[in-house]
mmCIF file of C-alpha atoms and ligand atoms in Angstrom:
data_model
loop_
_atom_site.group_PDB
_atom_site.id
_atom_site.type_symbol
_atom_site.label_atom_id
_atom_site.label_comp_id
_atom_site.label_asym_id
_atom_site.label_seq_id
_atom_site.Cartn_x
_atom_site.Cartn_y
_atom_site.Cartn_z
ATOM 1 C CA MET A 1 86.857 31.070 -76.854
ATOM 2 C CA ARG A 2 85.296 34.416 -77.783
ATOM 3 C CA VAL A 3 85.291 37.115 -75.087
ATOM 4 C CA VAL A 4 83.818 40.606 -75.166
ATOM 5 C CA VAL A 5 85.496 43.040 -72.757
ATOM 6 C CA VAL A 6 83.375 46.080 -71.861
ATOM 7 C CA GLY A 7 85.519 49.087 -71.012
ATOM 8 C CA SER A 8 89.118 49.774 -71.979
ATOM 9 C CA GLY A 9 90.564 51.662 -69.043
ATOM 10 C CA ILE A 10 93.457 49.922 -67.326
ATOM 11 C CA ALA A 11 91.115 47.095 -66.191
ATOM 12 C CA GLY A 12 89.658 46.290 -69.624
ATOM 13 C CA ALA A 13 92.806 46.972 -71.631
ATOM 14 C CA ALA A 14 94.906 44.724 -69.358
ATOM 15 C CA THR A 15 92.268 41.949 -69.400
ATOM 16 C CA ALA A 16 91.970 42.134 -73.189
ATOM 17 C CA HIS A 17 95.760 41.924 -73.499
ATOM 18 C CA GLN A 18 96.040 38.915 -71.191
ATOM 19 C CA LEU A 19 93.157 37.072 -72.869
ATOM 20 C CA SER A 20 94.646 37.710 -76.311
ATOM 21 C CA ARG A 21 98.093 36.513 -75.201
ATOM 22 C CA ARG A 22 96.457 33.266 -74.116
ATOM 23 C CA GLY A 23 94.804 32.693 -77.457
ATOM 24 C CA ALA A 24 91.241 33.938 -76.840
ATOM 25 C CA GLU A 25 89.331 35.725 -79.570
ATOM 26 C CA VAL A 26 88.797 39.160 -77.972
ATOM 27 C CA VAL A 27 86.581 42.138 -78.760
ATOM 28 C CA VAL A 28 87.134 45.144 -76.469
ATOM 29 C CA ILE A 29 84.585 47.963 -76.594
ATOM 30 C CA ASP A 30 84.701 51.378 -74.926
ATOM 31 C CA ALA A 31 82.164 54.191 -74.857
ATOM 32 C CA GLY A 32 84.781 56.914 -74.409
ATOM 33 C CA LEU A 33 82.916 58.342 -71.414
ATOM 34 C CA THR A 34 84.063 61.597 -69.824
ATOM 35 C CA GLY A 35 85.834 61.052 -66.509
ATOM 36 C CA ALA A 36 87.449 57.661 -67.151
ATOM 37 C CA ALA A 37 89.766 57.156 -64.174
ATOM 38 C CA THR A 38 92.672 55.779 -66.178
ATOM 39 C CA ALA A 39 92.994 59.015 -68.149
ATOM 40 C CA ALA A 40 93.137 61.081 -64.938
ATOM 41 C CA GLY A 41 95.054 58.826 -62.556
ATOM 42 C CA ALA A 42 98.273 60.145 -61.050
ATOM 43 C CA GLY A 43 100.200 56.986 -61.831
ATOM 44 C CA ILE A 44 101.981 56.147 -58.595
ATOM 45 C CA VAL A 45 102.961 52.468 -58.429
ATOM 46 C CA SER A 46 104.203 52.058 -54.864
ATOM 47 C CA PRO A 47 102.151 49.554 -52.883
ATOM 48 C CA TRP A 48 104.952 49.269 -50.320
ATOM 49 C CA THR A 49 104.321 52.780 -49.003
ATOM 50 C CA ALA A 50 100.567 52.270 -48.382
ATOM 51 C CA ARG A 51 99.508 53.517 -44.964
ATOM 52 C CA ALA A 52 97.395 50.482 -44.097
ATOM 53 C CA ASP A 53 98.259 46.786 -44.241
ATOM 54 C CA ARG A 54 94.865 45.912 -45.771
ATOM 55 C CA ASN A 55 95.215 44.063 -49.053
ATOM 56 C CA LEU A 56 98.968 44.617 -48.848
ATOM 57 C CA ALA A 57 100.138 41.168 -50.018
ATOM 58 C CA PHE A 58 98.004 41.404 -53.158
ATOM 59 C CA ALA A 59 99.128 44.971 -53.851
ATOM 60 C CA MET A 60 102.798 44.083 -53.356
ATOM 61 C CA ALA A 61 102.400 41.134 -55.722
ATOM 62 C CA ALA A 62 100.983 43.651 -58.211
ATOM 63 C CA GLY A 63 104.008 45.886 -57.675
ATOM 64 C CA GLU A 64 106.321 42.931 -58.395
ATOM 65 C CA TYR A 65 104.222 41.993 -61.436
ATOM 66 C CA TYR A 66 104.806 45.392 -63.131
ATOM 67 C CA ARG A 67 108.272 44.221 -64.124
ATOM 68 C CA THR A 68 106.769 41.158 -65.858
ATOM 69 C CA LEU A 69 104.087 43.290 -67.478
ATOM 70 C CA VAL A 70 106.709 45.511 -69.122
ATOM 71 C CA GLU A 71 108.397 42.366 -70.531
ATOM 72 C CA GLU A 72 105.088 40.948 -71.766
ATOM 73 C CA LEU A 73 104.263 44.192 -73.542
ATOM 74 C CA ALA A 74 107.697 44.219 -75.190
ATOM 75 C CA GLU A 75 107.143 40.611 -76.345
ATOM 76 C CA ASP A 76 103.923 41.841 -77.967
ATOM 77 C CA GLY A 77 105.554 44.704 -79.790
ATOM 78 C CA ARG A 78 105.064 47.543 -77.307
ATOM 79 C CA ASP A 79 108.006 49.005 -75.428
ATOM 80 C CA ASP A 80 106.124 52.188 -74.580
ATOM 81 C CA SER A 81 104.422 51.221 -71.289
ATOM 82 C CA SER A 82 105.773 54.480 -69.769
ATOM 83 C CA PHE A 83 106.445 52.624 -66.469
ATOM 84 C CA GLU A 84 109.602 53.853 -64.792
ATOM 85 C CA VAL A 85 111.151 53.157 -61.412
ATOM 86 C CA VAL A 86 111.863 56.606 -59.997
ATOM 87 C CA GLY A 87 111.799 55.928 -56.256
ATOM 88 C CA GLY A 88 109.521 57.420 -53.631
ATOM 89 C CA LEU A 89 109.920 59.798 -50.686
ATOM 90 C CA VAL A 90 107.664 59.359 -47.669
ATOM 91 C CA VAL A 91 108.108 62.844 -46.163
ATOM 92 C CA ARG A 92 107.573 63.974 -42.562
ATOM 93 C CA SER A 93 108.843 66.803 -40.346
ATOM 94 C CA ASP A 94 108.980 64.425 -37.300
ATOM 95 C CA THR A 95 112.041 62.196 -37.419
ATOM 96 C CA ALA A 96 110.747 59.749 -34.774
ATOM 97 C CA GLU A 97 107.745 59.139 -37.007
ATOM 98 C CA LEU A 98 110.054 58.661 -39.977
ATOM 99 C CA ARG A 99 112.047 56.007 -38.125
ATOM 100 C CA GLU A 100 108.803 54.077 -37.594
ATOM 101 C CA VAL A 101 107.999 54.459 -41.270
ATOM 102 C CA ARG A 102 111.435 53.153 -42.172
ATOM 103 C CA GLU A 103 110.988 50.055 -39.962
ATOM 104 C CA ARG A 104 107.604 49.327 -41.483
ATOM 105 C CA LEU A 105 108.818 49.748 -45.053
ATOM 106 C CA GLN A 106 111.952 47.761 -44.397
ATOM 107 C CA THR A 107 109.825 44.777 -43.300
ATOM 108 C CA ARG A 108 107.733 45.104 -46.420
ATOM 109 C CA ALA A 109 110.806 45.371 -48.649
ATOM 110 C CA GLU A 110 112.117 42.116 -47.164
ATOM 111 C CA ALA A 111 108.886 40.390 -48.285
ATOM 112 C CA SER A 112 108.777 42.132 -51.670
ATOM 113 C CA PRO A 113 112.174 42.710 -53.309
ATOM 114 C CA ALA A 114 110.841 45.105 -55.967
ATOM 115 C CA ALA A 115 110.475 47.687 -53.182
ATOM 116 C CA GLY A 116 114.237 48.078 -53.419
ATOM 117 C CA VAL A 117 116.349 49.820 -50.797
ATOM 118 C CA VAL A 118 114.775 51.720 -47.889
ATOM 119 C CA GLU A 119 116.766 54.510 -46.264
ATOM 120 C CA LEU A 120 116.392 57.646 -44.163
ATOM 121 C CA LEU A 121 117.268 61.014 -45.743
ATOM 122 C CA ASP A 122 117.765 64.284 -43.920
ATOM 123 C CA PRO A 123 115.988 67.367 -45.364
ATOM 124 C CA GLY A 124 118.952 68.433 -47.453
ATOM 125 C CA GLU A 125 119.261 64.961 -49.028
ATOM 126 C CA ALA A 126 115.504 64.805 -49.634
ATOM 127 C CA ARG A 127 115.645 68.138 -51.514
ATOM 128 C CA GLU A 128 118.400 66.811 -53.749
ATOM 129 C CA PHE A 129 115.863 64.247 -54.961
ATOM 130 C CA PHE A 130 112.935 66.680 -55.178
ATOM 131 C CA PRO A 131 114.216 70.290 -55.196
ATOM 132 C CA PRO A 132 110.888 72.171 -54.570
ATOM 133 C CA LEU A 133 110.373 70.324 -51.239
ATOM 134 C CA ALA A 134 109.816 72.304 -47.996
ATOM 135 C CA ALA A 135 113.053 72.860 -46.046
ATOM 136 C CA GLU A 136 111.848 71.095 -42.849
ATOM 137 C CA LEU A 137 110.871 67.803 -44.489
ATOM 138 C CA ALA A 138 113.054 64.736 -44.053
ATOM 139 C CA ALA A 139 112.148 61.499 -45.820
ATOM 140 C CA VAL A 140 112.309 57.745 -46.090
ATOM 141 C CA HIS A 141 113.423 56.881 -49.599
ATOM 142 C CA VAL A 142 112.094 53.695 -51.228
ATOM 143 C CA SER A 143 114.128 53.039 -54.350
ATOM 144 C CA GLY A 144 111.647 50.662 -56.074
ATOM 145 C CA ALA A 145 108.640 53.011 -56.243
ATOM 146 C CA GLY A 146 107.478 53.632 -59.787
ATOM 147 C CA ARG A 147 105.248 55.818 -61.896
ATOM 148 C CA VAL A 148 103.234 55.236 -65.017
ATOM 149 C CA ASP A 149 101.246 57.444 -67.383
ATOM 150 C CA GLY A 150 97.819 55.798 -67.410
ATOM 151 C CA ARG A 151 96.921 57.055 -70.894
ATOM 152 C CA ARG A 152 100.132 55.713 -72.390
ATOM 153 C CA LEU A 153 99.924 52.392 -70.566
ATOM 154 C CA ARG A 154 96.343 51.926 -71.749
ATOM 155 C CA ALA A 155 97.391 52.659 -75.328
ATOM 156 C CA ALA A 156 100.289 50.178 -75.043
ATOM 157 C CA LEU A 157 98.025 47.452 -73.633
ATOM 158 C CA LEU A 158 95.423 47.913 -76.354
ATOM 159 C CA GLY A 159 98.122 48.020 -79.011
ATOM 160 C CA ALA A 160 99.649 44.799 -77.657
ATOM 161 C CA ALA A 161 96.200 43.161 -77.561
ATOM 162 C CA ARG A 162 95.647 44.224 -81.163
ATOM 163 C CA ASN A 163 98.995 42.748 -82.128
ATOM 164 C CA ARG A 164 97.689 39.477 -80.674
ATOM 165 C CA GLY A 165 94.562 39.725 -82.778
ATOM 166 C CA ALA A 166 92.095 41.574 -80.514
ATOM 167 C CA GLN A 167 89.488 43.803 -82.068
ATOM 168 C CA VAL A 168 89.139 47.265 -80.463
ATOM 169 C CA CYS A 169 85.778 49.046 -80.967
ATOM 170 C CA GLU A 170 84.021 52.219 -79.804
ATOM 171 C CA GLY A 171 80.517 52.535 -78.454
ATOM 172 C CA ARG A 172 78.326 52.109 -75.399
ATOM 173 C CA VAL A 173 77.116 48.560 -74.924
ATOM 174 C CA GLU A 174 74.472 46.751 -72.939
ATOM 175 C CA LEU A 175 74.433 43.086 -72.017
ATOM 176 C CA ASP A 176 72.542 40.764 -74.340
ATOM 177 C CA VAL A 177 70.433 38.648 -71.964
ATOM 178 C CA ASP A 178 68.395 35.826 -73.442
ATOM 179 C CA GLY A 179 66.429 33.380 -71.318
ATOM 180 C CA GLY A 180 68.249 34.583 -68.211
ATOM 181 C CA ARG A 181 71.653 33.876 -69.768
ATOM 182 C CA VAL A 182 74.162 36.447 -71.007
ATOM 183 C CA ARG A 183 74.918 35.719 -74.687
ATOM 184 C CA GLY A 184 77.086 38.728 -75.475
ATOM 185 C CA VAL A 185 76.433 42.445 -75.802
ATOM 186 C CA HIS A 186 74.412 44.904 -77.870
ATOM 187 C CA LEU A 187 76.352 47.675 -79.589
ATOM 188 C CA ALA A 188 74.357 50.277 -81.564
ATOM 189 C CA GLY A 189 71.568 47.776 -82.248
ATOM 190 C CA GLU A 190 73.963 45.054 -83.353
ATOM 191 C CA ARG A 191 74.395 41.870 -81.350
ATOM 192 C CA ILE A 192 77.928 40.709 -80.624
ATOM 193 C CA GLY A 193 77.866 37.129 -79.374
ATOM 194 C CA ALA A 194 80.397 35.843 -76.864
ATOM 195 C CA ASP A 195 81.148 32.843 -74.694
ATOM 196 C CA ALA A 196 82.186 35.206 -71.891
ATOM 197 C CA VAL A 197 81.721 38.898 -71.125
ATOM 198 C CA VAL A 198 84.083 40.935 -68.957
ATOM 199 C CA VAL A 199 82.612 43.930 -67.146
ATOM 200 C CA ALA A 200 85.529 46.347 -66.823
ATOM 201 C CA ALA A 201 83.509 49.556 -66.968
ATOM 202 C CA GLY A 202 85.068 51.289 -63.974
ATOM 203 C CA ALA A 203 82.673 53.479 -62.012
ATOM 204 C CA TRP A 204 79.932 52.660 -64.548
ATOM 205 C CA SER A 205 80.113 48.892 -63.968
ATOM 206 C CA ALA A 206 77.033 48.659 -61.742
ATOM 207 C CA ALA A 207 74.734 50.019 -64.470
ATOM 208 C CA LEU A 208 75.753 47.252 -66.858
ATOM 209 C CA LEU A 209 74.712 44.509 -64.454
ATOM 210 C CA GLU A 210 71.326 45.981 -63.459
ATOM 211 C CA PRO A 211 69.417 44.008 -66.117
ATOM 212 C CA LEU A 212 70.634 40.812 -64.422
ATOM 213 C CA GLY A 213 69.253 41.968 -61.089
ATOM 214 C CA VAL A 214 72.836 42.081 -59.757
ATOM 215 C CA SER A 215 73.584 45.070 -57.607
ATOM 216 C CA LEU A 216 77.318 45.661 -57.907
ATOM 217 C CA GLY A 217 78.806 47.666 -54.992
ATOM 218 C CA VAL A 218 80.767 50.236 -56.977
ATOM 219 C CA VAL A 219 80.207 54.002 -57.099
ATOM 220 C CA PRO A 220 82.060 56.971 -58.592
ATOM 221 C CA GLN A 221 84.418 58.918 -56.354
ATOM 222 C CA ARG A 222 85.580 62.090 -58.051
ATOM 223 C CA GLY A 223 89.264 62.941 -58.065
ATOM 224 C CA GLN A 224 90.606 66.319 -59.186
ATOM 225 C CA ILE A 225 94.322 66.390 -59.998
ATOM 226 C CA THR A 226 96.415 69.271 -61.280
ATOM 227 C CA HIS A 227 99.286 69.303 -63.785
ATOM 228 C CA LEU A 228 101.983 71.934 -63.366
ATOM 229 C CA ASP A 229 104.863 72.837 -65.642
ATOM 230 C CA LEU A 230 108.283 74.016 -64.464
ATOM 231 C CA PRO A 231 109.723 75.538 -67.652
ATOM 232 C CA GLY A 232 113.304 74.503 -68.335
ATOM 233 C CA THR A 233 113.495 72.035 -65.408
ATOM 234 C CA GLY A 234 114.402 68.396 -66.024
ATOM 235 C CA THR A 235 111.912 66.476 -63.870
ATOM 236 C CA ARG A 236 112.186 62.992 -65.385
ATOM 237 C CA THR A 237 114.036 61.378 -62.488
ATOM 238 C CA TRP A 238 112.225 63.093 -59.635
ATOM 239 C CA PRO A 239 110.656 60.638 -57.200
ATOM 240 C CA VAL A 240 107.078 60.317 -56.052
ATOM 241 C CA VAL A 241 106.454 62.379 -52.890
ATOM 242 C CA LEU A 242 104.088 61.051 -50.211
ATOM 243 C CA PRO A 243 103.193 63.378 -47.326
ATOM 244 C CA PRO A 244 101.018 62.275 -44.351
ATOM 245 C CA SER A 245 97.846 63.933 -45.677
ATOM 246 C CA GLY A 246 97.200 61.302 -48.358
ATOM 247 C CA HIS A 247 97.856 63.904 -51.043
ATOM 248 C CA TYR A 248 100.934 63.400 -53.241
ATOM 249 C CA LEU A 249 103.234 64.862 -55.876
ATOM 250 C CA LEU A 250 105.014 63.147 -58.748
ATOM 251 C CA ALA A 251 106.883 64.224 -61.821
ATOM 252 C CA PHE A 252 106.900 63.247 -65.479
ATOM 253 C CA PRO A 253 109.258 64.165 -68.298
ATOM 254 C CA GLU A 254 110.001 66.896 -69.466
ATOM 255 C CA SER A 255 109.091 69.491 -66.874
ATOM 256 C CA ARG A 256 105.755 68.283 -65.544
ATOM 257 C CA VAL A 257 104.768 67.920 -61.909
ATOM 258 C CA VAL A 258 101.401 66.375 -61.042
ATOM 259 C CA VAL A 259 99.758 67.186 -57.689
ATOM 260 C CA GLY A 260 96.654 65.654 -56.232
ATOM 261 C CA ALA A 261 94.144 64.696 -55.497
ATOM 262 C CA THR A 262 90.674 65.175 -54.075
ATOM 263 C CA ARG A 263 88.700 62.099 -52.949
ATOM 264 C CA GLU A 264 85.101 63.154 -53.287
ATOM 265 C CA THR A 265 82.810 60.365 -52.131
ATOM 266 C CA GLY A 266 79.186 60.999 -53.128
ATOM 267 C CA SER A 267 80.198 63.102 -56.128
ATOM 268 C CA GLY A 268 78.126 61.067 -58.592
ATOM 269 C CA PHE A 269 79.199 61.576 -62.201
ATOM 270 C CA ASP A 270 79.572 65.336 -61.772
ATOM 271 C CA HIS A 271 82.516 66.069 -64.036
ATOM 272 C CA ARG A 272 83.591 69.542 -62.979
ATOM 273 C CA VAL A 273 86.717 71.176 -61.640
ATOM 274 C CA THR A 274 85.460 72.974 -58.525
ATOM 275 C CA ALA A 275 86.876 75.982 -56.722
ATOM 276 C CA SER A 276 87.274 74.084 -53.453
ATOM 277 C CA GLY A 277 88.789 71.066 -55.192
ATOM 278 C CA GLN A 278 91.343 73.260 -56.904
ATOM 279 C CA ARG A 279 92.139 75.049 -53.652
ATOM 280 C CA GLU A 280 92.530 71.780 -51.740
ATOM 281 C CA VAL A 281 94.946 70.334 -54.262
ATOM 282 C CA LEU A 282 97.105 73.455 -54.621
ATOM 283 C CA GLU A 283 97.149 74.216 -50.881
ATOM 284 C CA HIS A 284 98.495 70.767 -50.038
ATOM 285 C CA ALA A 285 100.979 70.779 -52.869
ATOM 286 C CA LEU A 286 102.424 74.189 -52.025
ATOM 287 C CA THR A 287 102.666 73.378 -48.326
ATOM 288 C CA VAL A 288 104.753 70.279 -49.090
ATOM 289 C CA ALA A 289 106.670 71.831 -51.981
ATOM 290 C CA PRO A 290 106.688 75.642 -51.777
ATOM 291 C CA GLY A 291 109.212 75.631 -54.603
ATOM 292 C CA LEU A 292 106.314 74.952 -56.984
ATOM 293 C CA ALA A 293 104.718 78.355 -56.367
ATOM 294 C CA GLU A 294 105.892 79.810 -59.681
ATOM 295 C CA ALA A 295 105.028 76.747 -61.753
ATOM 296 C CA THR A 296 102.587 77.165 -64.632
ATOM 297 C CA LEU A 297 99.160 75.621 -63.987
ATOM 298 C CA VAL A 298 98.597 73.592 -67.147
ATOM 299 C CA GLU A 299 95.375 71.683 -66.483
ATOM 300 C CA THR A 300 93.227 69.967 -63.888
ATOM 301 C CA ARG A 301 91.999 66.484 -64.779
ATOM 302 C CA VAL A 302 88.905 64.910 -63.308
ATOM 303 C CA GLY A 303 88.377 61.160 -62.974
ATOM 304 C CA PHE A 304 85.842 58.891 -61.283
ATOM 305 C CA ARG A 305 87.516 56.228 -59.166
ATOM 306 C CA PRO A 306 85.444 53.027 -59.128
ATOM 307 C CA ALA A 307 85.046 52.967 -55.353
ATOM 308 C CA THR A 308 83.768 50.111 -53.154
ATOM 309 C CA ALA A 309 82.552 50.393 -49.569
ATOM 310 C CA ASP A 310 85.244 48.079 -48.175
ATOM 311 C CA GLY A 311 88.041 49.454 -50.352
ATOM 312 C CA LEU A 312 88.691 46.115 -52.033
ATOM 313 C CA PRO A 313 88.303 45.340 -55.758
ATOM 314 C CA LEU A 314 85.525 43.278 -57.336
ATOM 315 C CA LEU A 315 87.031 40.392 -59.228
ATOM 316 C CA GLY A 316 85.929 37.234 -60.950
ATOM 317 C CA ALA A 317 82.849 35.451 -62.237
ATOM 318 C CA LEU A 318 79.302 36.136 -61.046
ATOM 319 C CA ALA A 319 77.853 33.234 -59.045
ATOM 320 C CA GLU A 320 74.592 32.965 -60.999
ATOM 321 C CA HIS A 321 76.045 34.041 -64.354
ATOM 322 C CA PRO A 322 79.464 32.402 -64.620
ATOM 323 C CA GLN A 323 79.793 33.581 -68.231
ATOM 324 C CA VAL A 324 80.107 37.180 -66.851
ATOM 325 C CA SER A 325 83.298 38.224 -65.059
ATOM 326 C CA VAL A 326 83.956 41.513 -63.264
ATOM 327 C CA VAL A 327 87.275 43.393 -63.189
ATOM 328 C CA SER A 328 86.419 46.524 -61.284
ATOM 329 C CA GLY A 329 86.255 48.378 -57.990
ATOM 330 C CA PHE A 330 89.903 49.407 -57.988
ATOM 331 C CA GLY A 331 89.241 52.735 -56.247
ATOM 332 C CA PRO A 332 92.451 54.739 -55.742
ATOM 333 C CA ALA A 333 94.812 51.888 -56.686
ATOM 334 C CA GLY A 334 93.782 50.649 -60.134
ATOM 335 C CA LEU A 335 96.910 51.719 -61.968
ATOM 336 C CA THR A 336 98.896 49.679 -59.455
ATOM 337 C CA ILE A 337 96.795 46.532 -58.970
ATOM 338 C CA GLY A 338 94.703 46.582 -62.181
ATOM 339 C CA PRO A 339 97.172 44.721 -64.469
ATOM 340 C CA TYR A 340 97.869 42.002 -61.898
ATOM 341 C CA ALA A 341 94.184 41.504 -61.105
ATOM 342 C CA ALA A 342 93.351 41.475 -64.829
ATOM 343 C CA GLN A 343 95.764 38.632 -65.588
ATOM 344 C CA LEU A 344 94.299 36.546 -62.751
ATOM 345 C CA VAL A 345 90.737 37.038 -64.006
ATOM 346 C CA ALA A 346 91.810 36.380 -67.623
ATOM 347 C CA ARG A 347 93.372 33.090 -66.554
ATOM 348 C CA GLN A 348 90.267 32.154 -64.534
ATOM 349 C CA ILE A 349 88.025 32.823 -67.565
ATOM 350 C CA LEU A 350 90.189 30.496 -69.646
ATOM 351 C CA GLY A 351 89.878 27.723 -67.071
ATOM 352 C CA GLU A 352 93.373 27.984 -65.547
ATOM 353 C CA GLN A 353 93.888 27.428 -61.826
ATOM 354 C CA VAL A 354 94.592 30.716 -60.076
ATOM 355 C CA GLY A 355 94.688 29.331 -56.545
ATOM 356 C CA ASP A 356 92.800 31.298 -53.939
ATOM 357 C CA GLU A 357 94.110 34.714 -54.977
ATOM 358 C CA LEU A 358 90.713 35.956 -56.133
ATOM 359 C CA ALA A 359 88.841 34.513 -53.137
ATOM 360 C CA PRO A 360 88.839 37.741 -51.058
ATOM 361 C CA TYR A 361 87.187 39.736 -53.863
ATOM 362 C CA PRO A 362 83.858 38.109 -54.882
ATOM 363 C CA PRO A 363 82.111 40.699 -57.049
ATOM 364 C CA GLU A 364 78.651 40.217 -55.516
ATOM 365 C CA ARG A 365 79.639 40.705 -51.883
ATOM 366 C CA ALA A 366 77.906 43.539 -50.036
ATOM 367 C CA GLY A 367 80.825 45.928 -49.917
HETATM 368 C C1 LIG B 1 92.729 61.634 -59.590
HETATM 369 C C2 LIG B 1 93.076 60.182 -59.568
HETATM 370 C C3 LIG B 1 94.350 59.796 -59.191
HETATM 371 C C4 LIG B 1 94.667 58.419 -59.157
HETATM 372 N N1 LIG B 1 95.938 58.073 -58.844
HETATM 373 C C5 LIG B 1 96.307 56.761 -58.853
HETATM 374 C C6 LIG B 1 97.637 56.364 -58.588
HETATM 375 O O1 LIG B 1 98.513 57.225 -58.381
HETATM 376 N N2 LIG B 1 97.945 55.042 -58.563
HETATM 377 C C7 LIG B 1 97.010 54.084 -58.795
HETATM 378 O O2 LIG B 1 97.329 52.894 -58.758
HETATM 379 N N3 LIG B 1 95.733 54.409 -59.114
HETATM 380 C C8 LIG B 1 95.345 55.722 -59.147
HETATM 381 N N4 LIG B 1 94.059 56.092 -59.400
HETATM 382 C C9 LIG B 1 93.045 55.037 -59.564
HETATM 383 C C10 LIG B 1 93.019 54.493 -60.973
HETATM 384 O O3 LIG B 1 93.132 55.530 -61.911
HETATM 385 C C11 LIG B 1 91.719 53.699 -61.184
HETATM 386 O O4 LIG B 1 91.514 52.758 -60.138
HETATM 387 C C12 LIG B 1 91.722 52.958 -62.490
HETATM 388 O O5 LIG B 1 92.136 53.810 -63.556
HETATM 389 C C13 LIG B 1 90.344 52.361 -62.807
HETATM 390 O O6 LIG B 1 90.411 51.821 -64.078
HETATM 391 P P1 LIG B 1 89.128 51.158 -64.765
HETATM 392 O O7 LIG B 1 89.593 50.584 -66.046
HETATM 393 O O8 LIG B 1 88.474 50.252 -63.782
HETATM 394 O O9 LIG B 1 88.123 52.372 -65.003
HETATM 395 P P2 LIG B 1 88.149 53.562 -66.085
HETATM 396 O O10 LIG B 1 89.526 53.993 -66.379
HETATM 397 O O11 LIG B 1 87.191 54.571 -65.577
HETATM 398 O O12 LIG B 1 87.590 52.879 -67.396
HETATM 399 C C14 LIG B 1 86.280 52.447 -67.516
HETATM 400 C C15 LIG B 1 85.905 52.532 -68.988
HETATM 401 O O13 LIG B 1 84.666 51.890 -69.195
HETATM 402 C C16 LIG B 1 84.007 52.556 -70.257
HETATM 403 N N5 LIG B 1 82.562 52.238 -70.150
HETATM 404 C C17 LIG B 1 81.751 52.434 -69.096
HETATM 405 N N6 LIG B 1 80.511 51.979 -69.389
HETATM 406 C C18 LIG B 1 80.564 51.461 -70.630
HETATM 407 C C19 LIG B 1 79.617 50.804 -71.480
HETATM 408 N N7 LIG B 1 78.354 50.585 -71.076
HETATM 409 N N8 LIG B 1 80.016 50.422 -72.697
HETATM 410 C C20 LIG B 1 81.287 50.614 -73.119
HETATM 411 N N9 LIG B 1 82.224 51.223 -72.345
HETATM 412 C C21 LIG B 1 81.859 51.606 -71.108
HETATM 413 C C22 LIG B 1 84.324 54.020 -70.027
HETATM 414 O O14 LIG B 1 84.195 54.759 -71.231
HETATM 415 C C23 LIG B 1 85.758 53.952 -69.502
HETATM 416 O O15 LIG B 1 86.710 54.184 -70.539
HETATM 417 C C24 LIG B 1 93.700 57.440 -59.481
HETATM 418 C C25 LIG B 1 92.420 57.841 -59.877
HETATM 419 C C26 LIG B 1 92.117 59.201 -59.926
HETATM 420 C C27 LIG B 1 90.757 59.617 -60.392
#
């Protein structure tokens, strides 16, 4: 079976990898558009600490699956996924609230072993894990929380797909529709035929399906996220920090701390770092971790989350055009759930039974 995958962010790269592993002939094509979410995403992989229970079972399955993904990549010649389990700190100044958090996360950890061990830390203990933290903040520590560098994971997935025979191309494509049926795509005037087409074009996915008269419920939500450097500080093992505001901090080797992020619904594809966005991100970060005040501001990245109205992804084949499958709508959680969702859709395309796991996410629903 020949499959064209449109888009090679986490969604497209993971789908291409899974299809290639299962023997499909894959062509993955990306336009290299400015503001791809995967290149900006923070990289927190901690579904267990989500505030709401919505979609939790699927997200926790995705958290478990990361361990398998790393093994699959290694089997395909890539041991550079960048995924690392570093633990997470849910921080609060109110200890009664923290006890509730611990109970909730404990229940989740019982259902999903990859969450690891859940324990309460007093402020001094929390600062041992993340030294710049505000003195009044205690924490619940979740040992299984992870982090990933979206750019490196994408490169590893595409490399692994290539090692399995996939072709990786550049360019902006449109669907090739003939007699009401999708036959492949057009790339720079050339027709690339396919038995199936995967739309994994992130926040741009809706535009691709317009010629079919399908109105996909996905829009760009801008996120601004800032990278700081703490010269001479070993940050590799620092955990993810999750305050109540929905903002967050996480660290990467060697001395990098990433703080974010804005969630700007209605932004359109306006790819700018704004004064208020920068202020919002830094204000929250320095309130939670005043010890970052002297860090060097390295860069602010901007990405467009592929957002849906109901906050759930868009997954699987179109009803009227079963040769077209969607892997999109991941919003703020694509680095976590994208790989798991991608392998389910890849299996569905190849005719495998995937149970009812994709049932809650029909791509044409009014979100
Ligand atoms: C600031 C920020 C922080 C985030 N933090 C986290 C986090 O901590 N944890 C988490 O799990 N998730 C996080 N996310 C969400 C996550 O990054 C996204 O959900 C995910 O990256 C979406 O991946 P995607 O492949 O669907 O889209 P994208 O990465 O945007 O990729 C879409 C690709 O499609 C290509 N494309 C579009 N149209 C065409 C076309 N016509 N032809 C060819 N190519 C095309 C584009 O060039 C692009 O490369 C964050 C996002 C942002 C912005």
